[in-house]
Coordinates of N, CA and C in Angstrom, one line a residue:
M4 N 247.0 274.3 43.9 CA 246.4 274.9 43.1 C 246.8 273.8 41.9
K5 N 247.5 273.6 41.4 CA 247.7 272.3 40.5 C 246.7 270.7 40.6
R6 N 246.6 270.7 42.3 CA 246.1 269.4 42.0 C 243.9 269.6 42.2
F7 N 243.8 271.0 42.1 CA 242.7 271.2 41.6 C 242.8 271.4 40.1
R8 N 243.6 271.7 39.4 CA 243.5 271.6 38.0 C 243.5 270.3 37.5
I9 N 243.9 269.4 38.2 CA 244.0 267.8 37.8 C 242.6 267.1 38.0
R10 N 241.7 267.7 39.2 CA 240.8 267.0 39.7 C 240.0 267.6 38.5
G11 N 240.0 269.1 38.3 CA 239.0 269.7 37.2 C 238.7 269.3 35.7
Y12 N 240.1 268.7 35.3 CA 240.2 268.1 33.8 C 239.6 266.7 34.1
A13 N 239.8 265.8 35.3 CA 239.3 264.4 35.2 C 238.1 264.8 35.3
A14 N 237.2 265.5 36.1 CA 235.9 265.9 35.9 C 235.3 266.1 34.5
A15 N 236.2 266.7 34.1 CA 235.6 267.6 32.7 C 235.9 266.1 31.5
V16 N 236.8 265.6 31.8 CA 236.9 264.1 30.9 C 235.8 263.2 31.0
A17 N 235.4 262.9 32.6 CA 234.1 262.1 32.6 C 233.0 262.8 32.3
A18 N 232.6 264.1 32.3 CA 231.5 264.4 32.0 C 231.4 264.4 30.1
A19 N 232.2 264.6 29.5 CA 232.9 264.3 28.3 C 232.2 263.1 27.3
L20 N 232.7 262.0 28.7 CA 232.8 260.8 28.3 C 230.8 260.2 28.6
I21 N 230.1 260.7 29.4 CA 229.0 260.6 29.7 C 228.1 261.0 28.8
I22 N 228.3 261.9 28.0 CA 227.4 263.2 27.4 C 228.0 261.9 25.9
S23 N 229.1 261.8 25.6 CA 229.4 260.9 24.4 C 228.3 259.7 24.3
S24 N 228.4 258.7 25.6 CA 227.7 257.9 25.4 C 226.1 257.8 25.4
L25 N 225.8 259.0 26.0 CA 224.4 259.5 26.0 C 224.1 259.6 24.5
I26 N 225.2 260.4 23.8 CA 224.5 260.3 22.3 C 224.5 259.4 21.8
I27 N 225.4 258.3 22.1 CA 225.8 256.9 21.0 C 224.5 256.4 21.6
S28 N 224.2 256.1 22.9 CA 222.7 255.2 22.8 C 221.6 255.8 21.9
C29 N 221.7 257.3 22.2 CA 220.5 257.8 21.8 C 220.4 257.5 20.2
A30 N 221.2 257.8 19.3 CA 221.9 257.1 18.3 C 220.9 256.2 17.6
A31 N 221.6 255.1 18.7 CA 221.1 253.7 18.4 C 219.7 253.3 18.8
V32 N 219.1 253.9 19.3 CA 218.0 253.7 19.3 C 216.9 253.7 18.0
E33 N 216.2 252.8 17.3 CA 215.7 252.6 16.4 C 214.6 253.8 16.7
K34 N 213.8 254.3 15.8 CA 212.7 254.9 16.2 C 211.3 254.5 15.1
D35 N 212.0 253.9 14.1 CA 210.7 252.9 13.4 C 210.4 251.7 14.0
P36 N 209.3 252.1 14.3 CA 208.4 250.6 15.2 C 209.1 249.2 14.6
A37 N 208.4 249.2 13.1 CA 208.2 248.0 12.4 C 209.6 247.6 12.4
K38 N 210.8 248.6 12.1 CA 212.2 247.8 11.7 C 212.6 247.4 12.7
K39 N 212.3 248.2 14.2 CA 212.7 247.5 15.2 C 212.7 246.2 15.8
V40 N 211.5 245.9 15.1 CA 211.2 244.4 15.2 C 212.1 243.4 14.7
L41 N 212.7 243.8 13.4 CA 213.5 243.6 12.7 C 215.0 242.7 13.2
K42 N 215.1 244.3 13.6 CA 216.6 244.7 14.2 C 216.3 243.6 16.0
D43 N 215.5 243.8 16.4 CA 215.8 242.9 17.6 C 215.5 241.2 17.6
A44 N 214.6 241.0 16.4 CA 214.9 239.4 15.9 C 216.6 238.9 15.8
V45 N 217.1 239.8 14.8 CA 218.7 239.9 14.7 C 219.3 239.5 15.5
K46 N 219.3 240.4 16.6 CA 219.8 240.6 17.7 C 219.8 239.3 18.6
V47 N 218.5 238.6 18.8 CA 218.4 237.6 19.6 C 218.6 236.4 18.9
M48 N 218.6 236.5 17.1 CA 219.1 235.1 16.4 C 221.0 235.1 16.7
G49 N 221.4 236.1 17.1 CA 222.8 236.0 17.4 C 224.0 237.6 16.6
G50 N 222.6 238.5 16.4 CA 223.4 239.5 15.6 C 223.5 239.9 14.1
E51 N 223.5 240.6 13.9 CA 224.0 240.8 12.2 C 225.2 240.1 11.6
S52 N 226.5 240.6 12.2 CA 227.8 239.7 11.8 C 227.7 238.5 11.7
K53 N 227.0 237.6 12.9 CA 226.5 236.1 12.8 C 226.0 235.7 11.7
L54 N 224.9 236.6 11.5 CA 223.9 236.0 10.6 C 224.3 236.1 8.9
T55 N 225.2 237.1 8.8 CA 225.6 237.6 7.4 C 227.5 237.1 7.2
G56 N 228.1 237.1 8.0 CA 229.3 236.9 8.1 C 230.0 235.3 7.5
W57 N 229.1 234.5 7.9 CA 229.7 233.4 7.3 C 229.7 232.9 5.9
T58 N 230.4 232.2 5.3 CA 230.9 231.8 4.4 C 230.3 230.6 3.5
T59 N 230.5 229.5 4.3 CA 229.7 227.8 4.1 C 228.8 227.6 4.6
M60 N 227.7 226.8 4.4 CA 226.9 226.0 5.5 C 226.4 224.8 4.6
I61 N 226.3 223.7 5.3 CA 225.7 222.7 5.1 C 224.6 222.1 6.2
E62 N 223.6 222.1 5.4 CA 222.1 221.3 6.5 C 221.9 220.0 5.7
R63 N 221.9 219.4 6.8 CA 221.4 217.6 6.8 C 220.0 217.1 7.5
G64 N 219.6 216.7 6.9 CA 218.1 216.2 7.6 C 217.2 215.5 6.5
T65 N 215.9 215.5 7.0 CA 215.3 214.8 5.5 C 214.1 215.3 5.2
L66 N 213.3 215.7 4.3 CA 212.5 216.1 3.3 C 211.2 215.2 3.4
T67 N 209.8 215.6 3.5 CA 208.9 215.3 3.8 C 207.9 215.9 2.6
S68 N 207.6 215.3 1.3 CA 206.7 215.9 0.5 C 205.4 215.8 0.3
F69 N 204.7 216.5 0.4 CA 202.9 215.8 -0.1 C 202.8 216.4 -0.9
W70 N 202.4 215.0 -2.0 CA 202.1 215.6 -3.7 C 200.8 215.0 -3.9
P71 N 199.7 215.7 -4.2 CA 198.4 215.0 -5.2 C 198.9 213.9 -5.8
G72 N 198.2 212.4 -5.7 CA 198.2 211.6 -6.4 C 199.5 210.5 -6.0
W73 N 200.4 211.1 -5.2 CA 201.7 210.4 -4.6 C 201.6 210.4 -3.5
G74 N 200.6 211.0 -2.8 CA 200.7 210.6 -0.9 C 201.8 211.6 -0.5
T75 N 202.6 210.8 0.8 CA 203.4 211.3 1.2 C 205.0 210.9 1.1
L76 N 205.8 211.2 0.4 CA 207.4 211.0 0.1 C 208.3 211.7 1.1
N77 N 209.3 210.6 1.3 CA 210.4 210.9 1.7 C 211.5 211.1 1.5
A78 N 212.6 211.9 1.6 CA 213.9 212.0 1.2 C 215.0 212.7 2.4
E79 N 216.3 211.7 1.5 CA 217.3 212.1 2.5 C 218.2 213.5 1.6
C80 N 217.7 214.6 2.6 CA 218.3 215.9 2.1 C 219.5 216.4 2.4
T81 N 220.4 217.1 1.7 CA 221.7 217.8 1.9 C 221.5 219.2 1.3
H82 N 221.6 220.3 2.1 CA 222.2 221.6 1.1 C 223.1 222.0 1.1
Y83 N 224.0 222.4 0.3 CA 225.5 223.1 0.5 C 225.2 224.6 0.2
T84 N 225.6 225.5 1.0 CA 225.6 226.6 0.1 C 227.4 227.1 0.4
S85 N 227.7 227.9 -0.6 CA 229.2 228.4 -0.9 C 228.9 230.1 -1.2
K86 N 228.9 231.0 -0.4 CA 228.9 232.3 -0.6 C 229.7 233.0 -1.3
P87 N 229.6 233.8 -2.4 CA 228.3 234.3 -3.1 C 227.7 233.8 -3.8
D88 N 227.8 232.8 -4.6 CA 226.7 232.3 -5.5 C 227.0 230.8 -6.1
K89 N 226.9 230.1 -4.7 CA 227.2 228.5 -5.4 C 226.0 228.1 -4.0
L90 N 225.1 226.9 -4.5 CA 224.4 226.4 -4.2 C 223.9 225.3 -4.6
L91 N 223.6 223.8 -4.0 CA 223.4 222.7 -4.0 C 222.2 222.0 -3.3
L92 N 220.9 221.8 -4.0 CA 220.2 221.4 -3.1 C 220.0 219.5 -3.4
D93 N 220.6 218.6 -2.6 CA 220.4 217.4 -3.0 C 219.3 216.5 -2.4
Q94 N 218.2 216.1 -2.9 CA 216.6 215.8 -2.3 C 216.4 214.3 -3.2
D95 N 217.2 213.3 -1.5 CA 217.3 211.8 -2.5 C 215.9 211.3 -2.2
Y96 N 215.0 211.1 -3.0 CA 213.7 210.5 -2.7 C 214.3 208.7 -2.7
S97 N 215.1 208.5 -3.5 CA 215.3 207.0 -4.0 C 215.9 206.1 -2.6
A98 N 216.2 206.8 -1.8 CA 216.7 206.5 -0.3 C 215.8 205.7 0.2
N99 N 214.5 206.1 -0.1 CA 213.8 205.5 0.7 C 212.6 204.8 -0.3
D100 N 212.9 204.3 -1.4 CA 212.5 203.4 -2.3 C 211.4 204.1 -3.0
H101 N 211.5 205.8 -3.2 CA 210.7 206.5 -4.2 C 211.6 206.1 -5.8
P102 N 210.5 206.4 -6.9 CA 212.2 206.4 -7.7 C 212.4 207.6 -8.5
F103 N 212.8 208.2 -7.7 CA 213.3 209.6 -8.3 C 214.2 210.4 -7.4
Y104 N 215.1 211.1 -7.6 CA 215.6 212.0 -7.2 C 215.8 213.4 -7.4
F105 N 216.2 214.6 -6.8 CA 216.5 216.1 -7.5 C 217.8 216.3 -7.3
V106 N 218.4 216.9 -7.7 CA 219.6 217.7 -7.5 C 219.4 219.2 -8.1
Y107 N 219.7 220.3 -7.3 CA 219.4 221.5 -7.9 C 220.7 222.1 -7.9
T108 N 221.2 223.0 -9.0 CA 222.6 223.4 -8.9 C 222.5 224.9 -9.1
L109 N 222.9 225.7 -8.2 CA 223.2 227.2 -8.7 C 224.5 227.3 -8.6
N110 N 225.2 227.7 -10.0 CA 227.0 227.9 -9.8 C 227.2 229.5 -10.6
G111 N 227.5 230.4 -10.2 CA 227.5 231.7 -10.8 C 226.0 232.2 -11.3
E112 N 225.6 232.4 -12.7 CA 224.7 232.4 -13.0 C 224.1 231.5 -14.0
D113 N 224.5 230.5 -13.7 CA 224.0 229.2 -14.4 C 223.3 227.9 -13.2
V114 N 222.1 227.8 -13.9 CA 221.2 226.9 -12.8 C 220.4 225.5 -14.0
W115 N 220.6 224.2 -13.0 CA 220.5 223.5 -13.8 C 220.2 222.2 -12.9
A116 N 219.3 221.1 -13.0 CA 218.7 220.0 -12.2 C 219.0 219.1 -12.5
E117 N 219.3 217.9 -12.2 CA 219.4 216.1 -12.2 C 218.4 215.8 -11.6
V118 N 217.6 215.1 -12.5 CA 216.4 214.5 -12.3 C 216.7 213.0 -12.9
N119 N 216.9 212.3 -11.8 CA 216.6 210.8 -12.3 C 217.9 210.5 -13.5
L120 N 218.9 211.2 -13.3 CA 220.0 211.2 -14.6 C 219.8 211.9 -15.8
G121 N 218.7 212.8 -15.5 CA 218.4 213.6 -16.9 C 218.8 214.9 -16.1
I122 N 219.7 215.7 -17.1 CA 219.8 217.4 -17.0 C 218.7 218.3 -17.6
R123 N 218.2 219.2 -16.6 CA 217.2 219.8 -17.1 C 217.4 221.5 -16.7
Q124 N 217.1 222.1 -17.4 CA 217.2 223.8 -17.4 C 216.2 224.5 -17.7
N125 N 215.4 225.3 -16.9 CA 214.3 225.9 -17.0 C 214.1 227.2 -16.5
E126 N 213.5 228.3 -16.8 CA 213.3 229.5 -16.1 C 213.0 229.6 -14.5
R127 N 211.7 228.2 -14.4 CA 211.5 228.2 -12.5 C 212.8 227.5 -12.2
Y128 N 213.4 226.9 -12.8 CA 214.5 226.2 -11.5 C 215.1 227.6 -11.7
T129 N 215.6 228.5 -12.4 CA 216.4 229.5 -12.2 C 215.8 230.6 -11.1
D130 N 214.8 230.9 -11.3 CA 213.9 231.7 -10.2 C 214.1 231.0 -8.9
M131 N 214.0 230.1 -8.5 CA 213.7 229.3 -7.5 C 215.1 229.4 -6.7
M132 N 216.5 229.0 -7.7 CA 217.9 228.9 -6.8 C 218.1 230.2 -6.8
K133 N 218.2 231.3 -7.7 CA 218.9 232.6 -7.3 C 218.1 233.1 -6.1
K134 N 216.6 233.2 -6.4 CA 215.6 233.6 -4.7 C 216.3 233.1 -3.6
K135 N 216.5 232.1 -3.8 CA 217.2 230.8 -2.2 C 218.3 231.5 -1.8
M136 N 219.3 231.6 -3.0 CA 220.6 232.4 -2.7 C 220.5 233.7 -2.1
R137 N 219.9 234.5 -3.0 CA 219.9 235.7 -2.6 C 219.1 236.3 -1.4
E138 N 218.4 235.3 -0.7 CA 217.7 235.2 0.4 C 218.3 234.4 1.8
I139 N 219.5 233.9 1.5 CA 220.3 233.1 2.5 C 220.3 233.4 3.6
D140 N 220.2 235.0 3.9 CA 220.9 235.4 5.3 C 219.7 235.8 6.2
G141 N 218.2 235.2 5.6 CA 217.2 235.5 6.0 C 216.6 237.1 6.7
I142 N 216.3 237.0 7.9 CA 216.0 238.2 8.2 C 217.0 239.3 8.0
A143 N 217.9 239.0 7.9 CA 219.0 240.2 8.0 C 219.4 240.8 6.6
H144 N 219.1 239.8 5.8 CA 218.9 239.9 4.2 C 217.7 241.1 4.0
F145 N 216.5 241.0 4.9 CA 215.7 241.9 4.3 C 215.9 243.4 5.3
L146 N 216.2 243.2 6.3 CA 216.8 244.2 7.2 C 217.7 245.4 6.3
A147 N 218.3 244.7 5.6 CA 219.4 245.7 4.5 C 219.1 245.9 3.4
I148 N 217.8 245.0 2.5 CA 217.6 245.3 1.3 C 216.4 246.2 1.3
C149 N 215.7 246.0 2.1 CA 214.1 246.5 1.9 C 214.2 247.8 1.8
D150 N 213.2 248.9 1.8 CA 212.7 250.4 1.5 C 212.5 250.5 2.8
S151 N 211.3 249.9 3.0 CA 210.4 250.1 4.2 C 210.1 249.0 4.8
F152 N 209.4 249.4 6.1 CA 208.5 248.6 6.9 C 207.2 248.9 7.1
Y153 N 206.1 248.5 7.7 CA 205.3 248.6 8.6 C 204.8 247.3 9.2
I154 N 204.1 247.9 10.4 CA 203.4 246.7 11.5 C 201.7 246.8 10.9
V155 N 201.4 245.6 10.7 CA 200.2 245.0 10.1 C 199.4 245.1 11.1
S156 N 198.3 245.4 11.2 CA 197.2 245.2 12.9 C 196.7 244.1 12.3
G157 N 195.9 243.6 13.6 CA 194.7 242.9 13.2 C 194.8 241.6 12.6
I158 N 196.3 240.6 13.1 CA 196.3 239.5 12.8 C 195.4 238.3 13.5
P159 N 194.7 237.8 12.0 CA 193.5 236.7 12.9 C 194.1 235.7 13.1
D160 N 193.2 235.2 14.1 CA 193.3 233.7 14.6 C 193.6 232.8 13.5
D161 N 194.5 231.9 13.6 CA 194.6 230.6 12.4 C 194.5 229.0 13.1
S162 N 194.8 228.1 12.7 CA 194.7 227.0 13.2 C 196.5 226.6 13.5
L163 N 197.1 227.7 13.4 CA 198.6 227.6 13.5 C 198.7 228.5 14.9
F164 N 198.4 229.8 14.6 CA 198.5 230.8 15.9 C 197.4 231.6 16.2
A165 N 197.9 232.2 17.3 CA 196.9 233.3 18.1 C 197.3 234.5 17.6
G166 N 196.4 235.1 16.8 CA 197.1 236.6 16.5 C 197.6 237.3 17.4
D167 N 197.1 237.7 18.5 CA 197.8 238.4 19.3 C 198.8 237.9 20.1
E168 N 199.6 236.7 19.3 CA 200.7 236.5 20.1 C 202.0 236.5 19.4
L169 N 201.6 237.2 18.1 CA 202.2 237.6 17.4 C 202.4 239.3 16.8
T170 N 203.6 239.6 16.4 CA 203.6 240.7 15.4 C 204.3 240.9 14.0
R171 N 203.2 241.4 13.0 CA 203.5 240.8 11.7 C 203.8 242.3 11.4
V172 N 204.9 242.0 10.5 CA 206.0 243.1 9.7 C 206.0 243.0 8.0
A173 N 205.4 243.9 7.3 CA 205.7 244.2 6.2 C 206.9 245.0 5.8
C174 N 207.6 244.1 5.0 CA 208.8 244.5 4.5 C 208.9 244.5 2.8
L175 N 209.2 246.2 2.7 CA 208.9 246.3 1.6 C 209.9 246.3 0.5
G176 N 210.2 245.7 -0.9 CA 211.4 245.9 -1.4 C 211.2 246.6 -2.7
E177 N 211.9 246.3 -4.0 CA 211.8 247.2 -5.4 C 210.2 246.9 -5.7
A178 N 209.9 245.6 -5.5 CA 208.9 245.3 -6.3 C 207.8 244.4 -5.5
D179 N 208.5 243.6 -4.5 CA 207.8 242.8 -3.9 C 207.7 243.3 -1.9
T180 N 206.2 242.7 -1.6 CA 206.4 242.9 -0.1 C 206.2 241.3 0.5
V181 N 206.7 241.2 1.5 CA 207.3 239.9 2.0 C 206.6 240.3 3.8
L182 N 205.8 239.4 4.0 CA 205.4 240.0 5.2 C 205.8 238.7 6.2
F183 N 206.6 239.2 7.6 CA 207.1 238.4 8.8 C 206.2 238.2 9.8
D184 N 206.2 237.2 10.0 CA 204.9 237.0 11.7 C 206.6 236.7 12.7
F185 N 206.4 237.4 14.1 CA 207.6 237.1 15.0 C 207.1 237.3 16.2
S186 N 207.1 236.1 17.2 CA 206.9 235.6 18.4 C 206.9 236.9 19.2
N187 N 205.8 237.6 19.8 CA 206.1 238.2 20.7 C 206.9 237.6 21.9
D188 N 206.8 236.3 22.5 CA 207.7 235.9 23.5 C 208.9 235.9 23.3
T189 N 209.2 235.3 22.1 CA 210.9 235.2 21.7 C 211.8 235.8 21.2
K190 N 210.6 236.9 20.3 CA 211.2 237.6 19.3 C 211.5 237.2 18.0
L191 N 211.7 235.8 17.6 CA 212.3 235.7 16.7 C 211.0 235.1 15.6
P192 N 211.6 235.0 14.4 CA 210.7 234.9 13.3 C 209.8 233.3 13.0
V193 N 208.4 233.3 13.3 CA 207.9 232.2 13.0 C 207.2 231.8 11.7
R194 N 206.9 233.0 10.8 CA 206.5 232.5 9.6 C 206.6 234.0 8.7
K195 N 207.1 233.3 7.5 CA 207.1 234.4 5.9 C 205.9 234.2 5.5
I196 N 205.2 235.0 4.6 CA 204.1 234.9 3.9 C 204.9 235.8 2.5
E197 N 204.4 235.0 1.6 CA 204.8 235.7 0.4 C 203.2 235.5 -0.7
T198 N 203.0 236.2 -1.8 CA 202.4 236.2 -2.6 C 202.9 236.5 -4.0
G199 N 202.7 235.2 -5.1 CA 203.3 235.1 -6.4 C 202.6 234.9 -7.1
Q200 N 202.8 234.8 -8.6 CA 202.2 233.5 -9.4 C 201.3 232.7 -9.3
S201 N 202.0 231.9 -8.3 CA 201.2 230.8 -7.8 C 200.6 230.4 -7.0
G202 N 200.3 231.7 -6.5 CA 199.3 232.1 -4.8 C 200.1 232.4 -3.9
E203 N 199.5 231.9 -2.9 CA 200.3 232.4 -1.4 C 200.8 231.4 -0.7
T204 N 202.2 231.2 -0.4 CA 202.9 230.5 0.4 C 203.3 230.9 1.7
H205 N 203.3 230.4 2.8 CA 203.7 230.2 4.1 C 204.8 229.3 4.5
L206 N 205.8 230.3 5.0 CA 207.1 229.3 5.3 C 206.9 229.6 7.2
L207 N 206.8 228.1 7.9 CA 206.7 228.0 9.0 C 208.1 227.5 9.8
M208 N 208.2 228.5 10.9 CA 209.9 228.5 11.5 C 210.0 228.0 13.0
D209 N 210.3 226.6 13.1 CA 210.7 226.5 14.8 C 211.3 225.5 14.8
D210 N 211.6 225.2 16.3 CA 212.5 224.2 16.8 C 214.3 225.0 16.6
Y211 N 213.9 226.5 17.0 CA 215.3 226.9 17.1 C 216.0 226.5 17.7
R212 N 217.4 226.2 17.5 CA 218.6 225.8 18.0 C 219.7 226.8 17.8
T213 N 220.6 226.5 18.8 CA 221.6 227.5 18.7 C 223.2 226.9 17.8
V214 N 223.3 227.5 16.7 CA 224.6 226.9 16.3 C 225.7 228.0 15.5
S215 N 226.4 227.7 16.4 CA 228.1 228.7 16.1 C 227.9 230.0 16.5
G216 N 226.8 230.2 17.7 CA 226.5 231.5 18.0 C 225.0 232.1 17.3
R217 N 224.5 231.1 16.4 CA 223.3 231.7 16.0 C 222.2 231.1 16.1
K218 N 221.3 231.7 16.2 CA 220.0 230.9 16.3 C 218.9 230.5 15.0
V219 N 219.3 229.1 14.8 CA 218.7 228.5 13.6 C 217.7 227.5 13.9
P220 N 216.6 228.0 12.7 CA 215.4 227.2 13.1 C 215.8 225.7 12.2
F221 N 215.2 224.8 12.7 CA 215.6 223.5 12.5 C 214.2 222.6 12.0
H222 N 213.2 223.4 12.0 CA 212.1 222.4 11.7 C 211.4 223.8 10.7
L223 N 211.1 223.5 9.0 CA 210.2 224.1 8.6 C 209.4 223.6 7.7
R224 N 208.2 223.8 7.6 CA 207.2 223.5 6.7 C 206.8 224.4 6.1
L225 N 206.5 224.2 4.9 CA 206.3 225.1 3.5 C 204.5 225.0 3.2
Y226 N 203.5 226.0 3.5 CA 202.1 226.0 2.8 C 201.7 226.2 1.4
Q227 N 201.5 225.8 0.5 CA 201.4 226.6 -0.8 C 199.6 226.4 -1.0
N228 N 198.9 228.0 -1.0 CA 197.3 228.1 -0.9 C 196.7 227.3 -0.1
G229 N 197.4 227.1 1.7 CA 196.8 226.6 2.4 C 197.1 225.1 2.6
A230 N 197.6 224.4 1.4 CA 198.0 223.1 1.8 C 199.6 222.7 2.1
L231 N 199.8 221.8 3.0 CA 201.0 221.7 3.3 C 201.8 221.1 2.1
T232 N 202.7 221.4 1.8 CA 203.8 220.7 0.5 C 205.2 220.3 0.9
N233 N 205.6 220.7 1.8 CA 207.0 220.4 2.1 C 207.4 220.8 3.6
E234 N 208.2 219.7 3.9 CA 208.5 219.8 5.8 C 209.7 219.5 5.8
F235 N 210.7 219.9 6.4 CA 211.9 220.1 6.1 C 212.3 219.9 7.6
K236 N 213.2 218.5 8.1 CA 213.6 218.4 9.9 C 214.9 218.2 9.1
W237 N 215.9 219.0 10.4 CA 217.1 219.2 9.9 C 217.7 218.3 11.0
E238 N 218.7 217.8 10.9 CA 219.4 216.9 12.2 C 220.7 217.7 12.3
E239 N 221.6 217.9 11.2 CA 222.5 218.9 11.6 C 222.8 220.0 10.5
I240 N 223.1 221.6 11.2 CA 223.6 222.5 10.3 C 225.2 222.9 10.2
S241 N 225.8 223.4 9.3 CA 227.0 223.5 10.0 C 227.6 224.6 9.1
Y242 N 228.4 225.7 10.0 CA 229.0 226.9 9.4 C 230.3 226.7 9.3
D243 N 231.1 227.4 8.1 CA 232.4 227.7 7.7 C 232.7 226.6 7.9
V244 N 232.2 225.2 7.0 CA 232.9 224.2 7.0 C 233.4 223.9 5.4
N245 N 234.4 223.1 5.2 CA 235.2 222.4 4.1 C 233.9 222.1 3.0
I246 N 233.9 222.3 1.6 CA 232.9 222.2 1.0 C 233.6 221.8 -0.1
D247 N 233.6 221.0 -0.8 CA 234.3 220.6 -2.2 C 233.8 221.4 -3.3
P248 N 234.5 222.6 -3.9 CA 234.1 223.2 -4.9 C 233.5 222.2 -6.0
G249 N 233.9 221.0 -6.6 CA 233.8 219.9 -7.1 C 232.5 219.6 -7.3
I250 N 231.6 219.8 -5.8 CA 230.2 219.5 -6.4 C 229.5 220.5 -6.9
F251 N 229.7 221.8 -7.0 CA 229.0 222.6 -7.5 C 229.2 222.8 -9.4
E252 N 230.1 221.6 -9.9 CA 230.3 221.8 -11.3 C 229.7 220.4 -12.0
K253 N 229.7 219.4 -11.1 CA 228.8 218.0 -11.7 C 227.7 218.3 -12.4
N254 N 227.9 217.9 -13.8 CA 226.9 217.4 -14.7 C 226.0 219.1 -15.2
R255 N 227.3 220.3 -14.9 CA 227.0 221.2 -15.6 C 226.6 221.0 -17.0
P256 N 225.7 221.9 -17.4 CA 225.1 221.6 -18.9 C 226.7 222.6 -19.8
Q257 N 227.0 222.2 -21.2 CA 227.9 223.2 -21.5 C 226.6 224.1 -23.0
K258 N 227.3 225.5 -22.8 CA 226.4 226.4 -23.1 C 226.0 226.3 -24.8
Q259 N 225.4 226.8 -25.0 CA 225.0 226.5 -26.7 C 226.5 227.2 -27.6
D260 N 226.8 228.4 -27.3 CA 228.0 228.7 -27.7 C 229.3 228.3 -27.4
D261 N 229.2 227.4 -26.6 CA 230.5 226.6 -25.9 C 231.2 225.9 -27.2
P262 N 232.4 226.4 -27.6 CA 233.1 225.3 -28.7 C 233.2 224.1 -28.5
A263 N 233.1 223.9 -27.0 CA 233.6 222.0 -27.0 C 232.3 221.2 -27.0
R264 N 231.1 222.1 -27.6 CA 229.5 221.6 -27.3 C 229.6 220.7 -28.9

């Protein structure tokens, strides 16, 4: 009799475990088809904890710029990021005999740029750097902060992609709508589309490589109003590496109410 009671208890436990697993699996299914596209991309790229859990990042490579009147310009490029609020973009065109370089720095609420030994501050630099820092986690950021999502139908073919190879998702935030195109084959994001005061920008992402368990695009192309303006080719991307905090203080302007000024 005791043996039957033990067997019955074991069967009840097994049944409870099966039911629990079914409940969990059902709860985990994303019913919103647009949001599911983003979640699938995050999973393919390494998962939310990988995409958001890092603290520092260094990207090294080359930047090619296409400027009207100047032609094609090449820079040695290094980007330093230290969460939550430090970012430095070092774009050295002088390394390729062009007569200028740019270093943009975000440190807390302060943003400044060093251009050929001159220090500059303006609203455009501030908006650019804070936006880049805010979106530094890429797709995972938009999945976390956007209010709603929907799939955009009827993607037209263009010179870069065939429309039927992509799924386009609109991500709606507090004020802006950002579009992402995802490859139906790889599930990875291949294009980001935004519309602002200066027109429409397309950021293309490819050459994905695995870095510390994350899939990261090593090739970025930025189009503004249909014209290619910047192309990044990263040679190395490193996460959770030591960054001297002093680099985010270099040439920091004094505030007007600073008594040391």
